[in-house]
mmCIF file of C-alpha atoms and ligand atoms in Angstrom:
data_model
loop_
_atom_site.group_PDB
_atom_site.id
_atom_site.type_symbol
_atom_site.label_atom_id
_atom_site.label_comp_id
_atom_site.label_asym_id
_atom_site.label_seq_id
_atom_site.Cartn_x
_atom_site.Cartn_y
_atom_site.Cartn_z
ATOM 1 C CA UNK A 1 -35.086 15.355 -10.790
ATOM 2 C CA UNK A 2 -31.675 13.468 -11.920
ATOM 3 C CA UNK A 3 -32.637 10.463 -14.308
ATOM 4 C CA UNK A 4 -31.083 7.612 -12.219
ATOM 5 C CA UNK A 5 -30.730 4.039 -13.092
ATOM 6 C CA UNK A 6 -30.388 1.246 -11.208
ATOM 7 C CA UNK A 7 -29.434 -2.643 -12.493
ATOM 8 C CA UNK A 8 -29.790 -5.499 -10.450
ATOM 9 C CA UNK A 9 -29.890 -7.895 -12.902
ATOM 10 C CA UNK A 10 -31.144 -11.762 -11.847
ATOM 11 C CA UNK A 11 -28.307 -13.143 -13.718
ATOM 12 C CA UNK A 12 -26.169 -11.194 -11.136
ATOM 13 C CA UNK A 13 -27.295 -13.587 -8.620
ATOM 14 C CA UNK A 14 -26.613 -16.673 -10.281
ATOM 15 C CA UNK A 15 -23.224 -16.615 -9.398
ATOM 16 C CA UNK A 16 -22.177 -18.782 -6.156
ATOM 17 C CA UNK A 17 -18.795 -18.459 -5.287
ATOM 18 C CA UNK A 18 -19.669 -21.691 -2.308
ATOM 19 C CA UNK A 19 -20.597 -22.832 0.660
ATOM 20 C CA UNK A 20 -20.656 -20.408 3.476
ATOM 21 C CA UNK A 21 -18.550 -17.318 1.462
ATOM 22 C CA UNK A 22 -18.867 -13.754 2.078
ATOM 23 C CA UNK A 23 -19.725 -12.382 -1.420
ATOM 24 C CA UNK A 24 -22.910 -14.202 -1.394
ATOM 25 C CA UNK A 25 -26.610 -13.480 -3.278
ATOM 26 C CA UNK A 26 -28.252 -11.892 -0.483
ATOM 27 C CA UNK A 27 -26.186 -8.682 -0.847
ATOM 28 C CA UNK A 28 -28.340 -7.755 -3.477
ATOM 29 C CA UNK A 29 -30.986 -8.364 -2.007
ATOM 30 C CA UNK A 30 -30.011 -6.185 0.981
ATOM 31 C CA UNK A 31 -28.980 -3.637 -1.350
ATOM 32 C CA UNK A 32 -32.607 -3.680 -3.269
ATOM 33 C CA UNK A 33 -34.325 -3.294 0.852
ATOM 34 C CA UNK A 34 -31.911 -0.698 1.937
ATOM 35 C CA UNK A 35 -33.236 1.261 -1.582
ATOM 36 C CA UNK A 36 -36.841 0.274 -0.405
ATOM 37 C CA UNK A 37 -36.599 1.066 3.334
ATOM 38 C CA UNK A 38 -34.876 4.744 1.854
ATOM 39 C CA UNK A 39 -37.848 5.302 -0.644
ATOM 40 C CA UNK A 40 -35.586 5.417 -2.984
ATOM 41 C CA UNK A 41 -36.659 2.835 -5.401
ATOM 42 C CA UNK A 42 -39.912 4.547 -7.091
ATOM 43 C CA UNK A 43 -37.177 7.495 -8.237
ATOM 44 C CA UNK A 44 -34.728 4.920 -10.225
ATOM 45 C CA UNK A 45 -35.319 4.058 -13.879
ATOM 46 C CA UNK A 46 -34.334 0.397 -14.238
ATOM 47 C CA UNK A 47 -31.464 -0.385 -16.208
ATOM 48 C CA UNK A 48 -31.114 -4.073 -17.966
ATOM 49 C CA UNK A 49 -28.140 -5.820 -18.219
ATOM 50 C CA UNK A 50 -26.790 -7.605 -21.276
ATOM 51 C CA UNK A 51 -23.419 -9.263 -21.593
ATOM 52 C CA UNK A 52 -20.217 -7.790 -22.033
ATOM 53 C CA UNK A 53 -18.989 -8.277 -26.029
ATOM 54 C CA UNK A 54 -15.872 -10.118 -26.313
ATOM 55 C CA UNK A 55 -14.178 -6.684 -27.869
ATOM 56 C CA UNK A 56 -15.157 -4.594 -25.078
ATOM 57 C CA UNK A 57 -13.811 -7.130 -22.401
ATOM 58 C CA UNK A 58 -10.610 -7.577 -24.487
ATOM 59 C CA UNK A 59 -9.933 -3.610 -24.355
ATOM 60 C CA UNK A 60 -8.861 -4.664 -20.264
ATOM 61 C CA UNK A 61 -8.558 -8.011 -20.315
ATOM 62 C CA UNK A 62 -6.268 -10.572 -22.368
ATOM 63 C CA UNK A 63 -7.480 -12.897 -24.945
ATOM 64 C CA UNK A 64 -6.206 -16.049 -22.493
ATOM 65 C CA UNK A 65 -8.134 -14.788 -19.233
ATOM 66 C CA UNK A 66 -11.491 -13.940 -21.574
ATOM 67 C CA UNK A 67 -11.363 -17.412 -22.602
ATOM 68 C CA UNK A 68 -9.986 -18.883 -19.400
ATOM 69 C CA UNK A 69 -13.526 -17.970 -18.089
ATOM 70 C CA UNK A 70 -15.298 -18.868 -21.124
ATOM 71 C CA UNK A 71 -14.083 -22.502 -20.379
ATOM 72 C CA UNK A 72 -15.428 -22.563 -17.020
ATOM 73 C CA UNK A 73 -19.094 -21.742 -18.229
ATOM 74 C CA UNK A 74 -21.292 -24.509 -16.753
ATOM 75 C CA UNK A 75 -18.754 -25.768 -14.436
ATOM 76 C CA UNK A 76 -17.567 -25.880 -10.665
ATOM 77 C CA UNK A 77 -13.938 -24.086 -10.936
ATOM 78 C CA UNK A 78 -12.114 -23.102 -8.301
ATOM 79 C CA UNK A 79 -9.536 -20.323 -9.592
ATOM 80 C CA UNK A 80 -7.701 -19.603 -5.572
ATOM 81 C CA UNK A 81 -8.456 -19.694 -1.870
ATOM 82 C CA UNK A 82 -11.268 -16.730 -2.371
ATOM 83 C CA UNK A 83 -12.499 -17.534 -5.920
ATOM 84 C CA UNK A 84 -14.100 -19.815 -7.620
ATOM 85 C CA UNK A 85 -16.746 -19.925 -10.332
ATOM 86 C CA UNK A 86 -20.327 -22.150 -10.048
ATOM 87 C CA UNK A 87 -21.608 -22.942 -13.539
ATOM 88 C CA UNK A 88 -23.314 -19.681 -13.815
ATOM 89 C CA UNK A 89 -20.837 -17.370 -13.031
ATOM 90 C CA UNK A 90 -19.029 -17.096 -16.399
ATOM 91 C CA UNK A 91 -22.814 -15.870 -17.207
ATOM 92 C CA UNK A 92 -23.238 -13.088 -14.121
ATOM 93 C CA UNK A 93 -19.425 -11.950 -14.866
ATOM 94 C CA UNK A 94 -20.383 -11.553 -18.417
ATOM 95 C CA UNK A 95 -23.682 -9.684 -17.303
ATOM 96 C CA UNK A 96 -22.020 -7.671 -14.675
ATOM 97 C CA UNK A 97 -19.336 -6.200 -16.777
ATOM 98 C CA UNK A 98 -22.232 -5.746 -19.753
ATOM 99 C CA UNK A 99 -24.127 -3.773 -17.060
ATOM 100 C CA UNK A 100 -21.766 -1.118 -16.463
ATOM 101 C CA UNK A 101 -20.804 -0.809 -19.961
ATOM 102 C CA UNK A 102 -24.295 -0.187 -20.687
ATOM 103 C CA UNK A 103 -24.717 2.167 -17.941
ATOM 104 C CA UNK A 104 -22.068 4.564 -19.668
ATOM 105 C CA UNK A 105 -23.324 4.249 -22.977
ATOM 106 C CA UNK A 106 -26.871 5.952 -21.584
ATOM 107 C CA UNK A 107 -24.982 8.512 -19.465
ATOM 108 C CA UNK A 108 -22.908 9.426 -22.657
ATOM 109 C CA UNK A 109 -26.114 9.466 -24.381
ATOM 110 C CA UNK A 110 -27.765 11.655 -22.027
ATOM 111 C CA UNK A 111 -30.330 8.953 -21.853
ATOM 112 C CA UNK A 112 -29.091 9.303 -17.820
ATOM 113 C CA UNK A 113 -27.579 11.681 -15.551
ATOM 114 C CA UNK A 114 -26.021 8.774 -13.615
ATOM 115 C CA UNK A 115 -26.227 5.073 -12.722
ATOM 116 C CA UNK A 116 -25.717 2.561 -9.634
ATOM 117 C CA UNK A 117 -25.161 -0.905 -10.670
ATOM 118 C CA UNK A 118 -25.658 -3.596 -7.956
ATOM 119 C CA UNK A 119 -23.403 -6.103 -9.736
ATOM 120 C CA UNK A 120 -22.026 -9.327 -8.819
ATOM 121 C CA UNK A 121 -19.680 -10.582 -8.977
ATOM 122 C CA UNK A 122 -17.574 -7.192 -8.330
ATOM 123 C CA UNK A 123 -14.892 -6.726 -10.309
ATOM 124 C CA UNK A 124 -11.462 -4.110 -9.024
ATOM 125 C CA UNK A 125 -9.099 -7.338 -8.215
ATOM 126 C CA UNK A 126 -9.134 -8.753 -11.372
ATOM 127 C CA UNK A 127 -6.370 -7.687 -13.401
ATOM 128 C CA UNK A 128 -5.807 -7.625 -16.740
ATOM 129 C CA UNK A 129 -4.561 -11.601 -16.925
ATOM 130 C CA UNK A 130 -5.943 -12.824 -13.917
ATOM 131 C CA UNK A 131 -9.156 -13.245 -11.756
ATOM 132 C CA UNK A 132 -8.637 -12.936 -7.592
ATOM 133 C CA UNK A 133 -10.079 -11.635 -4.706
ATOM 134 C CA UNK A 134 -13.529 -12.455 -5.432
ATOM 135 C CA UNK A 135 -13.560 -10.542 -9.229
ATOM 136 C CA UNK A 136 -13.846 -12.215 -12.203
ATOM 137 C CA UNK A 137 -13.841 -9.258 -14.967
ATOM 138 C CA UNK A 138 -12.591 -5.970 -13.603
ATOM 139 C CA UNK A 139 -16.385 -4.291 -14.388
ATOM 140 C CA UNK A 140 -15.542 -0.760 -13.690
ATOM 141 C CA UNK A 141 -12.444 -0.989 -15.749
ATOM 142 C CA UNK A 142 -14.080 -2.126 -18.739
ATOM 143 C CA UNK A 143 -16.369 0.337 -18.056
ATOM 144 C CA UNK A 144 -13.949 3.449 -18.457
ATOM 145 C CA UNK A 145 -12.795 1.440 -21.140
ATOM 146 C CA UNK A 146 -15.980 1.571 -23.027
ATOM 147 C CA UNK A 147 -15.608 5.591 -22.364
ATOM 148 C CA UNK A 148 -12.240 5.822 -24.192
ATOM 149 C CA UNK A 149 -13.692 3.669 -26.329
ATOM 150 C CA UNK A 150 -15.671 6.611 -27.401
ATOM 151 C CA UNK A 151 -13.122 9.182 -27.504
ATOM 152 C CA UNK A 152 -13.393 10.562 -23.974
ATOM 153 C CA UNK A 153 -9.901 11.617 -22.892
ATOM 154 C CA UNK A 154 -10.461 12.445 -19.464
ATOM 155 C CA UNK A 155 -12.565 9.923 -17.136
ATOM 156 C CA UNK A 156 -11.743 9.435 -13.462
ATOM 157 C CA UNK A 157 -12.300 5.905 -11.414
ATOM 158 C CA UNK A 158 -12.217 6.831 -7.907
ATOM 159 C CA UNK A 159 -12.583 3.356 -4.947
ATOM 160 C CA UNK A 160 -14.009 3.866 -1.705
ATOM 161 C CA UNK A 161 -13.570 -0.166 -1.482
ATOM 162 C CA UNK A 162 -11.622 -1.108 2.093
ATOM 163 C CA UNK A 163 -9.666 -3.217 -0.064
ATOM 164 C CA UNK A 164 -7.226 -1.764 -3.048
ATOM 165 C CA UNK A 165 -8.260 -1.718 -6.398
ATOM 166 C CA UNK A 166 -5.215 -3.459 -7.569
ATOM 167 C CA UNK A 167 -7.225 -4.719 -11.240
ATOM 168 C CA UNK A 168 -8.121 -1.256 -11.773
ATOM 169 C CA UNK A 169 -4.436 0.192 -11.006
ATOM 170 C CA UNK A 170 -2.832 -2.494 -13.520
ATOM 171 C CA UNK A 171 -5.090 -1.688 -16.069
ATOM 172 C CA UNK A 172 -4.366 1.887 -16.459
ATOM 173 C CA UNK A 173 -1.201 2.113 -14.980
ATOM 174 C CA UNK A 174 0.268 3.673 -17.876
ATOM 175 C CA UNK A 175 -2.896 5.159 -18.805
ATOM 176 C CA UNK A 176 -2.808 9.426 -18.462
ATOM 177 C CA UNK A 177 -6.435 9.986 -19.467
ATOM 178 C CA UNK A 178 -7.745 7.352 -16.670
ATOM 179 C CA UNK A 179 -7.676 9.053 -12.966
ATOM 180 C CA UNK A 180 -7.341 6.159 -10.383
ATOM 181 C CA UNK A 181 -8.015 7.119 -6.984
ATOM 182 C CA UNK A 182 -8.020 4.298 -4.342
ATOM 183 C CA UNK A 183 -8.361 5.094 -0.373
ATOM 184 C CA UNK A 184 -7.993 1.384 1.360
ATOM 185 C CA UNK A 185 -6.784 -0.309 4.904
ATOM 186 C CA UNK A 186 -3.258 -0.499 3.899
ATOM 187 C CA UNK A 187 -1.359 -3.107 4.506
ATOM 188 C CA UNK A 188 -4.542 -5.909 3.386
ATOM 189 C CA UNK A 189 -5.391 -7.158 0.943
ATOM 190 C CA UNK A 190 -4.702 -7.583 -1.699
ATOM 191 C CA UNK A 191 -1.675 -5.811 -0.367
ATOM 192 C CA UNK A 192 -0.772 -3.377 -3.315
ATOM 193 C CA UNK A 193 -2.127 0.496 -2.876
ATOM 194 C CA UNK A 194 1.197 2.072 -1.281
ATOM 195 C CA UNK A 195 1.550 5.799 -1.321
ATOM 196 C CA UNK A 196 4.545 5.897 -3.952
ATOM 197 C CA UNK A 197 2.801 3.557 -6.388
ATOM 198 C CA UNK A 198 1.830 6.484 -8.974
ATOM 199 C CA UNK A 199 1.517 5.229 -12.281
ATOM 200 C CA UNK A 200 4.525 5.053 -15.177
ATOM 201 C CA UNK A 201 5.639 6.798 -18.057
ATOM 202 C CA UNK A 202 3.356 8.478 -19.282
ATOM 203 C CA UNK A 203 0.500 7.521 -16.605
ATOM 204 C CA UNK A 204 2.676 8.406 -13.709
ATOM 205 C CA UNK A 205 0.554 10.846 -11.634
ATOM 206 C CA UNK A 206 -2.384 9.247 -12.520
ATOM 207 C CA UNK A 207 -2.653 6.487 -9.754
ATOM 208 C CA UNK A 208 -3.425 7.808 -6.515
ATOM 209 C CA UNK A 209 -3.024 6.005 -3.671
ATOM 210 C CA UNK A 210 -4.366 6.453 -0.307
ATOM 211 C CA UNK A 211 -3.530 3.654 2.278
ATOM 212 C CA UNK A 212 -4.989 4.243 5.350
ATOM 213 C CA UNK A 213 -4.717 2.268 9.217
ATOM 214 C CA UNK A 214 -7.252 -0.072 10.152
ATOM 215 C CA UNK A 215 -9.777 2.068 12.420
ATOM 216 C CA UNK A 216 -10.763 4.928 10.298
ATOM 217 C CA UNK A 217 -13.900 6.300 10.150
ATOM 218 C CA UNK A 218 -16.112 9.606 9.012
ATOM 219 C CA UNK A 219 -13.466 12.105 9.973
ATOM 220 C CA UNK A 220 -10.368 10.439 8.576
ATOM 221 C CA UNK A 221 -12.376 9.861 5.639
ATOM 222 C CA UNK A 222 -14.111 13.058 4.811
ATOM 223 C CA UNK A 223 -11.255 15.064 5.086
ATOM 224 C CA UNK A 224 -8.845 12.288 2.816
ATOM 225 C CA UNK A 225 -11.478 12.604 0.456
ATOM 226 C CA UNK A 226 -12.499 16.509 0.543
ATOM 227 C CA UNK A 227 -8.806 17.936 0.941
ATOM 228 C CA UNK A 228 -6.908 15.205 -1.561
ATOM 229 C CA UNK A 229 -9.414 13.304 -3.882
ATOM 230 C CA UNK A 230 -11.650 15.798 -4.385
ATOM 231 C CA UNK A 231 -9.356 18.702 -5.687
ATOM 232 C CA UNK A 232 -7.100 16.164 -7.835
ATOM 233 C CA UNK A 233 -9.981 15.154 -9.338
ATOM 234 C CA UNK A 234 -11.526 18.329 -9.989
ATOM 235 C CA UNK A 235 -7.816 19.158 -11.715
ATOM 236 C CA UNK A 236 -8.296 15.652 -13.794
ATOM 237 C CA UNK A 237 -11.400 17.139 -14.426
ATOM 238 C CA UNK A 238 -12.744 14.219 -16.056
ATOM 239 C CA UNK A 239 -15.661 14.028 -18.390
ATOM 240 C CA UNK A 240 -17.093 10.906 -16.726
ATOM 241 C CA UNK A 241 -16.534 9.561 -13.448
ATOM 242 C CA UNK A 242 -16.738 6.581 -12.287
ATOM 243 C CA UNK A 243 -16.956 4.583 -8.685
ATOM 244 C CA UNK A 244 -16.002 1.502 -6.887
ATOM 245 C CA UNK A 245 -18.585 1.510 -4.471
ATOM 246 C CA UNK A 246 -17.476 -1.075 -2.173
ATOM 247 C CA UNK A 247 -19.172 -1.022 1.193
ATOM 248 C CA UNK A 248 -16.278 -2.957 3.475
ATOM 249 C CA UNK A 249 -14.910 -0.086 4.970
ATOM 250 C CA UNK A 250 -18.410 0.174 7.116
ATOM 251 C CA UNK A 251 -17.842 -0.121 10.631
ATOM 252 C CA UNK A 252 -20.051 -3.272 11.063
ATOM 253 C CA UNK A 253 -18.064 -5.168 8.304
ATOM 254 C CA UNK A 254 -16.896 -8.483 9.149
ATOM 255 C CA UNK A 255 -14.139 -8.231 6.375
ATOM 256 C CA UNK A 256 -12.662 -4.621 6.897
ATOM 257 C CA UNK A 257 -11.359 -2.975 9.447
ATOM 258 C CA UNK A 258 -12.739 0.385 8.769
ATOM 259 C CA UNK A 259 -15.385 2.391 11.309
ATOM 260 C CA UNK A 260 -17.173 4.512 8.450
ATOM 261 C CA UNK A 261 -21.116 4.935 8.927
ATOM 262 C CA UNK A 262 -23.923 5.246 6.690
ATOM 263 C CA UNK A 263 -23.501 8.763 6.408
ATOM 264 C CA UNK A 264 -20.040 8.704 6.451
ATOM 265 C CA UNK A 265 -20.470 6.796 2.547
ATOM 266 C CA UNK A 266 -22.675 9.353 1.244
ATOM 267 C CA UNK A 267 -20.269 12.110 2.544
ATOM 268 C CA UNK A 268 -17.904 10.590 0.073
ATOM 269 C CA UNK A 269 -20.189 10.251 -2.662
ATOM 270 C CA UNK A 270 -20.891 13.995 -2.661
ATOM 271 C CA UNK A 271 -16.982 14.499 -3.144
ATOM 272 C CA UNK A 272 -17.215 11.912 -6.080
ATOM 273 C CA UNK A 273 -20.498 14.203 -7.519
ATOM 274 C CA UNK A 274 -18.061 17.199 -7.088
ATOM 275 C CA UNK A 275 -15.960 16.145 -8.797
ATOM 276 C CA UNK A 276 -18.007 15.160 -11.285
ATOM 277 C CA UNK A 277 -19.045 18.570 -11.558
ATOM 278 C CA UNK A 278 -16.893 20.095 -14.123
ATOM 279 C CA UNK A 279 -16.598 18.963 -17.688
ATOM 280 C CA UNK A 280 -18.542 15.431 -16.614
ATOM 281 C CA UNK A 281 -21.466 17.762 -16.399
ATOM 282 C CA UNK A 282 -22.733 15.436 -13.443
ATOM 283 C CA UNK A 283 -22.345 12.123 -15.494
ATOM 284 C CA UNK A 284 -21.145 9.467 -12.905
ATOM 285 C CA UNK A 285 -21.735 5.866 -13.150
ATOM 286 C CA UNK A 286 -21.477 3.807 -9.300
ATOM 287 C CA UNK A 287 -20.602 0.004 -9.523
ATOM 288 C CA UNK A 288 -20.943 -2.080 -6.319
ATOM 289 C CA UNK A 289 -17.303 -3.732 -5.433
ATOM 290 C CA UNK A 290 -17.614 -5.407 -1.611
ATOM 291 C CA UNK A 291 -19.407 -5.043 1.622
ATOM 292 C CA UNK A 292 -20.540 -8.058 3.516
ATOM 293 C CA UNK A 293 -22.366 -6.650 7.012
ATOM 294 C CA UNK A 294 -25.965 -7.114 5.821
ATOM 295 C CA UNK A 295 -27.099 -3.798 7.802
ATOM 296 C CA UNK A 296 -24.448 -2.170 6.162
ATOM 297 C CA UNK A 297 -24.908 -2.613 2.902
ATOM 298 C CA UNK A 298 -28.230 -1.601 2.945
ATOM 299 C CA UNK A 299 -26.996 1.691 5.294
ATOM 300 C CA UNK A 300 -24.600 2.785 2.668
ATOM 301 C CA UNK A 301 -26.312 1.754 -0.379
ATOM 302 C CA UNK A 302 -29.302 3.801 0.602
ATOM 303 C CA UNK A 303 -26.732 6.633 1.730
ATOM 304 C CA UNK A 304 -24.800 6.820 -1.775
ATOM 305 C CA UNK A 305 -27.926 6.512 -4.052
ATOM 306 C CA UNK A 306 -29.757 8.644 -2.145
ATOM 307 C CA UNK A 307 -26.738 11.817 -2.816
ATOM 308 C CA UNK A 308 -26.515 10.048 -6.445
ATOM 309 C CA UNK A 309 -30.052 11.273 -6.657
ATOM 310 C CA UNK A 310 -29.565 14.328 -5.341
ATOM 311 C CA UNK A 311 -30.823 13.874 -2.144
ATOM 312 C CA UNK A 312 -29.938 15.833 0.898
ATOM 313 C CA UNK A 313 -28.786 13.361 3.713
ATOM 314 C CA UNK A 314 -27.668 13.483 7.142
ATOM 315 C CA UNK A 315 -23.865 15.297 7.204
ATOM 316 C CA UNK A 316 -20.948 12.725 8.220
ATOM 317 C CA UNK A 317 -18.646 14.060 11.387
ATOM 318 C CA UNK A 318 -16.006 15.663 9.760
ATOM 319 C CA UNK A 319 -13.225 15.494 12.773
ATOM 320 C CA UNK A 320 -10.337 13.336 12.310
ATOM 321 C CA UNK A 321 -7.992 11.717 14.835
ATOM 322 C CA UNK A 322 -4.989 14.250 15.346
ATOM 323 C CA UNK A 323 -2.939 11.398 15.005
ATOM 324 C CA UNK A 324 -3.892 11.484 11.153
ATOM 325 C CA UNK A 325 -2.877 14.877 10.197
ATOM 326 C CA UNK A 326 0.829 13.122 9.716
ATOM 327 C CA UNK A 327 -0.934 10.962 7.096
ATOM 328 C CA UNK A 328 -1.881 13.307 5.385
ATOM 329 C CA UNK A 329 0.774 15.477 5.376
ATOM 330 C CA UNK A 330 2.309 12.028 3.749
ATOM 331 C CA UNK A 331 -0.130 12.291 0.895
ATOM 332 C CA UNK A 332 0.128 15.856 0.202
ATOM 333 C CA UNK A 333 4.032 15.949 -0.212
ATOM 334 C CA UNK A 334 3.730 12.380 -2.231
ATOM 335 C CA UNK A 335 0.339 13.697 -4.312
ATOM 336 C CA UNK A 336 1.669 17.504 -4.998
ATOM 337 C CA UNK A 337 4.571 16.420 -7.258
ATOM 338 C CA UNK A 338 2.223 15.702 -9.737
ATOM 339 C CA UNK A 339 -1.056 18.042 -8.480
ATOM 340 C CA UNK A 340 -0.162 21.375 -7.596
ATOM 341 C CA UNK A 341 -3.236 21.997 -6.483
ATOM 342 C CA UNK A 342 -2.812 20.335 -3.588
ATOM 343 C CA UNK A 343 -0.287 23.190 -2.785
HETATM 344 ZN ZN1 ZN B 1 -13.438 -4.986 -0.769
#
C-alpha cells in the first residue's frame, strides 16, 4: 500500500479570517469526517507541521510581504475586502506553508509516496508581493520551491481550484522547469487565467491556462483534463507533482459556479497521478486551496485521497456538452504551439 500522509495541523485552525466568512475552521473539520466516513483515515500516516523558514518563504515571496505578515502576528489586520488576518494567522500561514514544504522533503526522501495537506489558510492568490483572495503565503508555490530548492528541474503544479491560481502563475511565470496548469470559471475571480497568458521568455509555454464557462461539470472536466493536462504534463514529465486541490468547482458550492461531483474530483486526480507517473515515480504532494459547501468538501476530499491512495472509486461521466468541443479546439490550437503532443 502507498505510504500516504495527511497534515491537519491545529495551528491551521487558528486562523479566523471574521465574522460570518467562507474560508472558515470547520472545513477542516469536514475534510477530517469526509476521510472518516471514507475509511480512509486508519491508511494515512500523519504528517506534522512546522513553520515555514524565512529562506524558504523568501525563495516566492519578497522580503517586504514576509515581514508585512510578520507585523501583523497577534493582531486584527484587515489586508482587502476578502482578507484579513486574526492574531493567529501570521502563525497558521507560517504552519501551512511549513506543512507542504515538509510534505516534499519526505516524498523526496522516499519517506512517502505522496501527501494531502488540509491547510489553512490556502495559499494560490497570493503573489509574490501581495496577499488576496483569502491566501496569505502562496503554500504550494513555496512548496515547488523547496523542490528546486533541491535541484529538481522538472516539477509540475497543476489547480483544479474554480478560481485561477494567479499567485502561483506570477511566481513562475518565467520559470521553464515549473509546469503551471490552471482549469478555472473564467471570467471570476481573481480574473487572470486567460487562454493566451503562457508564461515569458524563457517560461513561455509553461503556464497553461484553461478558462472554462460557469456550468461545467464531470464531462467538460474529464475530457479538459485527460485530452490537454494530462498529455502536457506527461511531456513536462516532471519529477514531482504537485496540486491545488481546491474543492469550489463542486456543484453544491456556494462560491463557484462549477457542477463537478464527488467523483468527478477524483477523476481528475487520477489524471494528476498519471501524470505523475513518469520520472515523478508516483511522488505527488495535494494541498487544499478552496471549497466552502460543507457536503462537498468532505465528497471530494474523500474522492481525491481515496485515488491518492490508490483506491479504486466510482468512474466520473465522461460526456461533455457538444457545445464545448469549440473550447477545446481553443486550447488545443493555443496549447500545441508549445506541446506538440497535443497534435
Ligand atoms: Zn477557489
Amino acid at each position: 500500500m502507498a505510504r500516504v500522509g495527511f497534515c491537519l495541523d491545529p495551528a491551521f485552525v487558528e486562523h479566523d479570517a471574521g465574522e460570518g466568512h467562507p474560508e472558515r475552521p470547520e472545513r477542516l473539520d469536514t475534510v477530517r469526517r469526509g476521510l472518516e466516513e471514507a475509511g480512509l483515515l486508519p491508511d494515512l500516516l500523519a504528517l506534522p507541521a512546522r513553520p515555514a523558514s524565512r529562506e524558504e518563504l523568501l525563495r516566492v515571496h519578497t522580503a517586504a510581504h514576509v515581514d508585512r505578515l510578520a507585523a501583523a502576528a497577534g493582531r486584527h489586520v484587515r489586508i482587502d475586502p476578502d482578507t484579513a488576518m486574526s492574531p493567529r494567522s501570521h502563525e497558521a500561514a507560517l504552519a501551512a506553508a511549513g506543512a507542504v514544504v515538509e510534505a516534499v522533503h519526505r516524498v523526496l526522501d522516499g519517506e512517502l509516496d505522496r501527501a494531502f495537506c488540509a491547510v489553512r489558510p490556502p495559499g494560490h492568490h497570493a503573489t509574490p508581493e501581495r496577499a488576496m483572495g483569502f491566501c496569505l503565503f502562496n503554500n504550494v508555490a513555496v512548496g515547488a520551491a523547496a523542490a528546486l530548492a533541491r535541484g529538481l528541474r522538472r516539477v509540475a503544479v497543476l489547480d483544479f481550484d474554480v478560481h485561477h491560481g494567479n499567485g502561483t502563475q506570477d511566481t513562475f511565470w518565467r520559470e521553464p522547469r515549473v509546469l503551471f496548469v490552471s482549469s478555472h470559471q473564467f471570467p471570476y475571480y481573481p480574473g487572470t487565467g486567460a487562454l493566451d497568458e503562457v508564461g515569458e521568455g524563457e517560461g513561455r509555454g509553461f503556464t497553461v491556462n484553461l478558462p472554462m464557462p460557469g456550468g461545467c461539470g464531470d464531462g467538460e472536466y474529464v475530457r479538459a483534463w485527460r485530452e490537454v493536462v494530462e498529455p502536457i504534463g506527461r511531456a513536462h514529465d516532471p519529477e514531482l507533482v504537485l496540486v491545488s486541490a481546491g474543492f469550489d468547482a463542486h456543484r453544491d458550492d456556494p462560491l463557484g459556479g462549477m457542477a463537478l461531483s464527488g467523483a468527478g474530483f477524483g477523476a481528475l486526480m487520477d489524471v494528476c497521478l498519471a501524470v505523475a507517473g513518469g520520472a515523478a515515480g508516483g511522488r505527488l504532494v495535494a494541498v487544499l486551496e478552496g471549497g466552502y459547501s460543507m457536503g462537498g468538501v468532505a465528497d471530494s476530499a474523500a474522492a481525491v485521497v481515496g485515488r491518492i491512495l490508490g483506491r479504486a472509486g466510482p468512474g466520473a461521466d465522461a460526456k461533455a456538452h457538444p457545445g464545448f468541443e469549440r473550447l477545446m479546439g481553443a486550447y488545443r490550437e493555443e496549447h500545441s504551439k508549445h506541446w506538440r503532443t497535443l497534435g
